[in-house]
mmCIF file of C-alpha atoms in Angstrom:
data_model
loop_
_atom_site.group_PDB
_atom_site.id
_atom_site.type_symbol
_atom_site.label_atom_id
_atom_site.label_comp_id
_atom_site.label_asym_id
_atom_site.label_seq_id
_atom_site.Cartn_x
_atom_site.Cartn_y
_atom_site.Cartn_z
ATOM 1 C CA MET M 692 2.983 18.013 16.604
ATOM 2 C CA GLY M 693 -0.746 18.290 17.171
ATOM 3 C CA ASN M 694 -1.577 17.341 13.609
ATOM 4 C CA GLY M 695 -2.030 13.670 14.269
ATOM 5 C CA ASP M 696 -0.262 11.754 11.590
ATOM 6 C CA VAL M 697 -0.125 14.635 9.116
ATOM 7 C CA SER M 698 3.426 15.599 8.209
ATOM 8 C CA THR M 699 3.867 19.102 6.803
ATOM 9 C CA ASP M 700 7.672 19.302 6.600
ATOM 10 C CA VAL M 701 7.607 22.713 8.293
ATOM 11 C CA SER M 702 10.861 23.836 9.873
ATOM 12 C CA PRO M 703 10.865 24.726 13.594
ATOM 13 C CA GLN M 704 12.029 28.299 12.825
ATOM 14 C CA ASP M 705 8.841 29.313 11.090
ATOM 15 C CA GLY M 706 6.744 27.696 13.794
ATOM 16 C CA GLY M 707 4.332 26.236 11.311
ATOM 17 C CA LYS M 708 1.960 29.217 11.633
ATOM 18 C CA ASP M 709 -0.064 30.140 8.627
ATOM 19 C CA GLN M 710 1.530 27.244 6.791
ATOM 20 C CA PRO M 711 -1.042 25.352 4.746
ATOM 21 C CA VAL M 712 -1.076 21.617 5.196
ATOM 22 C CA GLN M 713 0.460 20.110 2.085
ATOM 23 C CA ALA M 714 -2.212 19.401 -0.462
ATOM 24 C CA PRO M 715 -2.310 15.820 -1.682
ATOM 25 C CA PRO M 716 -0.522 15.392 -4.984
ATOM 26 C CA ASP M 717 -2.575 15.520 -8.140
ATOM 27 C CA LEU M 718 -3.719 11.955 -8.634
ATOM 28 C CA PRO M 719 -4.113 10.370 -12.049
ATOM 29 C CA LEU M 720 -7.767 10.454 -12.990
ATOM 30 C CA ASP M 721 -7.839 6.726 -13.728
ATOM 31 C CA PHE M 722 -6.334 6.015 -10.301
ATOM 32 C CA GLU M 723 -9.014 8.160 -8.636
ATOM 33 C CA GLY M 724 -11.655 6.151 -10.482
ATOM 34 C CA PHE M 725 -10.003 2.920 -9.405
ATOM 35 C CA TYR M 726 -9.882 4.108 -5.787
ATOM 36 C CA LEU M 727 -13.543 5.145 -5.741
ATOM 37 C CA GLY M 728 -14.627 1.861 -7.303
ATOM 38 C CA HIS M 729 -12.542 -0.397 -5.053
ATOM 39 C CA GLN M 730 -12.047 1.230 -1.673
ATOM 40 C CA GLU M 731 -15.215 -0.241 -0.129
ATOM 41 C CA PHE M 732 -14.275 -3.764 -1.163
ATOM 42 C CA PHE M 733 -10.632 -3.322 -0.098
ATOM 43 C CA HIS M 734 -11.738 -2.119 3.352
ATOM 44 C CA ASP M 735 -14.260 -4.974 3.756
ATOM 45 C CA PHE M 736 -11.674 -7.515 2.667
ATOM 46 C CA ALA M 737 -9.067 -6.194 5.102
ATOM 47 C CA GLU M 738 -11.549 -5.892 7.975
ATOM 48 C CA ILE M 739 -12.713 -9.482 7.712
ATOM 49 C CA HIS M 740 -9.099 -10.632 7.960
ATOM 50 C CA LEU M 741 -7.827 -8.110 10.504
ATOM 51 C CA GLY M 742 -10.901 -7.984 12.742
ATOM 52 C CA SER M 743 -10.892 -4.203 13.155
ATOM 53 C CA ARG M 744 -12.082 -1.402 10.893
ATOM 54 C CA ARG M 745 -9.400 0.933 12.207
ATOM 55 C CA THR M 746 -6.596 -1.531 11.489
ATOM 56 C CA ALA M 747 -8.134 -2.257 8.088
ATOM 57 C CA GLU M 748 -8.129 1.471 7.258
ATOM 58 C CA GLN M 749 -4.437 1.771 8.198
ATOM 59 C CA VAL M 750 -3.492 -1.195 6.042
ATOM 60 C CA ILE M 751 -5.626 -0.118 3.087
ATOM 61 C CA HIS M 752 -4.131 3.376 3.209
ATOM 62 C CA GLN M 753 -0.697 1.777 2.735
ATOM 63 C CA VAL M 754 -2.050 -0.586 0.065
ATOM 64 C CA PHE M 755 -3.406 2.302 -2.008
ATOM 65 C CA LEU M 756 -0.140 4.226 -1.582
ATOM 66 C CA GLU M 757 1.735 1.180 -2.880
ATOM 67 C CA ILE M 758 -0.658 0.876 -5.821
ATOM 68 C CA LEU M 759 -0.312 4.595 -6.560
ATOM 69 C CA GLY M 760 3.491 4.353 -6.409
ATOM 70 C CA GLY M 761 3.501 1.717 -9.148
ATOM 71 C CA TRP M 762 0.408 2.906 -11.004
ATOM 72 C CA ASP M 763 1.969 3.512 -14.423
ATOM 73 C CA GLU M 764 3.796 0.196 -14.327
ATOM 74 C CA LEU M 765 0.626 -1.633 -13.230
ATOM 75 C CA LEU M 766 -1.260 -0.141 -16.171
ATOM 76 C CA GLN M 767 1.449 -1.244 -18.606
ATOM 77 C CA GLN M 768 1.535 -4.792 -17.239
ATOM 78 C CA GLY M 769 -2.168 -5.297 -17.829
ATOM 79 C CA ASP M 770 -4.398 -7.459 -15.631
ATOM 80 C CA LEU M 771 -4.809 -4.510 -13.265
ATOM 81 C CA GLU M 772 -7.385 -6.243 -11.085
ATOM 82 C CA GLN M 773 -5.146 -9.251 -10.418
ATOM 83 C CA GLN M 774 -2.101 -7.069 -9.774
ATOM 84 C CA THR M 775 -3.911 -4.824 -7.302
ATOM 85 C CA LEU M 776 -5.600 -7.771 -5.567
ATOM 86 C CA ALA M 777 -2.120 -9.207 -5.065
ATOM 87 C CA VAL M 778 -1.024 -5.918 -3.430
ATOM 88 C CA LEU M 779 -4.098 -6.041 -1.185
ATOM 89 C CA HIS M 780 -3.460 -9.663 -0.231
ATOM 90 C CA ARG M 781 0.217 -8.894 0.508
ATOM 91 C CA GLY M 782 -0.675 -5.895 2.652
ATOM 92 C CA VAL M 783 -3.163 -7.835 4.767
ATOM 93 C CA THR M 784 -0.844 -10.845 5.088
ATOM 94 C CA ARG M 785 2.093 -8.607 6.055
ATOM 95 C CA ARG M 786 0.050 -6.990 8.848
ATOM 96 C CA LEU M 787 -1.078 -10.381 10.160
ATOM 97 C CA GLU M 788 2.537 -11.559 10.195
ATOM 98 C CA GLU M 789 3.650 -8.380 12.003
ATOM 99 C CA ASP M 790 0.933 -8.938 14.601
ATOM 100 C CA GLY M 791 1.848 -12.627 14.835
ATOM 101 C CA ARG M 792 -1.731 -13.852 14.582
ATOM 102 C CA PRO M 793 -4.058 -15.730 12.247
ATOM 103 C CA PRO M 794 -6.780 -13.972 10.251
ATOM 104 C CA ALA M 795 -9.624 -12.673 12.401
ATOM 105 C CA PHE M 796 -12.179 -14.796 10.590
ATOM 106 C CA LEU M 797 -10.540 -17.791 12.235
ATOM 107 C CA ILE M 798 -11.469 -16.526 15.674
ATOM 108 C CA ASN M 799 -14.328 -14.024 15.641
ATOM 109 C CA GLY M 800 -16.850 -11.975 13.764
ATOM 110 C CA PRO M 801 -19.668 -12.935 11.423
ATOM 111 C CA ILE M 802 -17.656 -15.818 10.011
ATOM 112 C CA ALA M 803 -17.547 -17.723 13.288
ATOM 113 C CA GLN M 804 -21.241 -17.022 13.857
ATOM 114 C CA ASN M 805 -22.266 -18.158 10.394
ATOM 115 C CA LEU M 806 -20.026 -21.202 10.061
ATOM 116 C CA GLU M 807 -22.947 -23.564 9.429
ATOM 117 C CA ALA M 808 -24.254 -21.347 6.622
ATOM 118 C CA VAL M 809 -20.803 -21.142 5.092
ATOM 119 C CA ARG M 810 -20.454 -24.909 5.237
ATOM 120 C CA SER M 811 -23.728 -25.437 3.411
ATOM 121 C CA GLN M 812 -22.926 -22.766 0.806
ATOM 122 C CA LEU M 813 -19.611 -24.458 0.164
ATOM 123 C CA GLU M 814 -21.465 -27.798 0.103
ATOM 124 C CA LEU M 815 -19.091 -29.178 2.703
ATOM 125 C CA SER M 816 -21.492 -31.219 4.768
ATOM 126 C CA SER M 817 -18.840 -33.070 6.771
ATOM 127 C CA SER M 818 -16.477 -31.681 9.374
ATOM 128 C CA ALA M 819 -15.033 -28.335 8.344
ATOM 129 C CA GLY M 820 -11.806 -28.875 10.244
ATOM 130 C CA GLY M 821 -9.056 -26.937 8.480
ATOM 131 C CA LEU M 822 -11.537 -25.206 6.166
ATOM 132 C CA TYR M 823 -10.226 -21.692 6.644
ATOM 133 C CA GLU M 824 -6.608 -22.760 6.443
ATOM 134 C CA GLU M 825 -7.394 -24.412 3.115
ATOM 135 C CA ILE M 826 -9.230 -21.295 1.904
ATOM 136 C CA LEU M 827 -6.071 -19.305 2.610
ATOM 137 C CA ALA M 828 -4.069 -21.778 0.509
ATOM 138 C CA LEU M 829 -6.275 -21.412 -2.601
ATOM 139 C CA PRO M 830 -4.859 -19.776 -5.752
ATOM 140 C CA SER M 831 -5.439 -16.013 -5.797
ATOM 141 C CA ARG M 832 -8.599 -15.827 -7.928
ATOM 142 C CA GLN M 833 -10.253 -18.830 -6.295
ATOM 143 C CA PHE M 834 -9.410 -17.425 -2.852
ATOM 144 C CA THR M 835 -10.876 -14.025 -3.737
ATOM 145 C CA VAL M 836 -14.120 -15.457 -5.136
ATOM 146 C CA ILE M 837 -14.621 -17.808 -2.163
ATOM 147 C CA VAL M 838 -13.984 -15.020 0.367
ATOM 148 C CA LEU M 839 -16.180 -12.488 -1.428
ATOM 149 C CA ARG M 840 -19.030 -14.879 -2.162
ATOM 150 C CA HIS M 841 -19.162 -17.092 0.917
ATOM 151 C CA LEU M 842 -17.557 -15.010 3.653
ATOM 152 C CA LEU M 843 -18.565 -11.476 2.679
ATOM 153 C CA GLY M 844 -21.794 -12.486 0.924
ATOM 154 C CA TYR M 845 -21.206 -10.461 -2.250
ATOM 155 C CA PRO M 846 -23.343 -11.348 -5.286
ATOM 156 C CA THR M 847 -21.641 -12.632 -8.428
ATOM 157 C CA LYS M 848 -22.165 -9.418 -10.413
ATOM 158 C CA ARG M 849 -20.482 -7.342 -7.746
ATOM 159 C CA ILE M 850 -17.571 -9.782 -7.499
ATOM 160 C CA ALA M 851 -17.202 -9.689 -11.288
ATOM 161 C CA ARG M 852 -17.088 -5.890 -11.222
ATOM 162 C CA TYR M 853 -14.458 -5.795 -8.481
ATOM 163 C CA MET M 854 -12.294 -8.421 -10.138
ATOM 164 C CA GLY M 855 -12.752 -7.142 -13.675
ATOM 165 C CA LEU M 856 -14.048 -10.523 -14.817
ATOM 166 C CA ASP M 857 -17.084 -11.889 -16.607
ATOM 167 C CA THR M 858 -19.696 -13.382 -14.250
ATOM 168 C CA ARG M 859 -19.162 -16.811 -15.848
ATOM 169 C CA THR M 860 -15.450 -16.575 -15.052
ATOM 170 C CA VAL M 861 -16.290 -15.714 -11.447
ATOM 171 C CA ASP M 862 -18.578 -18.768 -11.291
ATOM 172 C CA TYR M 863 -15.812 -20.894 -12.789
ATOM 173 C CA HIS M 864 -13.285 -19.804 -10.136
ATOM 174 C CA GLY M 865 -15.909 -20.352 -7.442
ATOM 175 C CA ARG M 866 -16.549 -23.911 -8.653
ATOM 176 C CA LYS M 867 -12.834 -24.669 -8.944
ATOM 177 C CA GLY M 868 -12.212 -23.252 -5.476
ATOM 178 C CA LYS M 869 -14.998 -25.335 -3.917
ATOM 179 C CA GLU M 870 -13.779 -28.454 -5.703
ATOM 180 C CA ARG M 871 -10.218 -27.857 -4.526
ATOM 181 C CA LEU M 872 -11.476 -27.381 -0.966
ATOM 182 C CA ARG M 873 -13.512 -30.587 -1.197
ATOM 183 C CA ILE M 874 -10.480 -32.574 -2.344
ATOM 184 C CA ARG M 875 -8.071 -30.979 0.158
ATOM 185 C CA LEU M 876 -10.491 -31.627 3.023
ATOM 186 C CA GLY M 877 -11.059 -35.225 1.884
ATOM 187 C CA LEU M 878 -14.813 -34.845 1.485
ATOM 188 C CA PRO M 879 -16.923 -36.979 -0.858
ATOM 189 C CA ALA M 880 -18.170 -35.515 -4.107
ATOM 190 C CA THR M 881 -21.743 -34.280 -4.021
ATOM 191 C CA PRO M 882 -23.960 -36.653 -6.051
ATOM 192 C CA GLY M 883 -24.780 -35.248 -9.472
ATOM 193 C CA LYS M 884 -21.933 -32.757 -9.403
ATOM 194 C CA THR M 885 -19.274 -34.991 -10.923
ATOM 195 C CA LYS M 886 -21.153 -35.756 -14.148
ATOM 196 C CA LYS M 887 -20.093 -32.483 -15.720
ATOM 197 C CA GLY M 888 -16.636 -33.693 -16.535
ATOM 198 C CA THR M 889 -14.240 -33.124 -13.673
ATOM 199 C CA GLY M 890 -12.220 -35.817 -15.398
ATOM 200 C CA GLN M 891 -11.580 -37.780 -12.232
#
């Protein structure tokens, strides 16, 4: 082979000499824009879960191929950001299941090293036992905001751009995610935070 993972569909009779490597198909311009605007975030997101940049790149390559394969349908359905984030989440989860292991942030990397900072940012001052498992169980938008804001350290404006949301909506999902984590982990409400109508 000698071409790594490049497949040229060249028959053995012509030996593959002077055969150009197949050019990538013409991509829809809006898909190219989507790729350029999201590939950094997709790679960061996958790497923090998979623990390896190389593995993240393999998974994200497949994720973008899946998105490209259903691009027209995704555009017609609307809510492109949510749909593509779901593809990303599925791709990462599928790889973790294939490898038979938990997300890397459970066992290594900057997350383990910065656990105390994450706890304080999430305002979870008690034991954080089960914290990451509960983060994984959050609804999609809350999960994404919590991971981007507290685990990857992205500012609200950047999160809003990636998710295609208003910054106030990002803040809302962040608050709801933190509140859900607090309840699921059985932690007391922070004084002064319950006045603003949680309706409990």
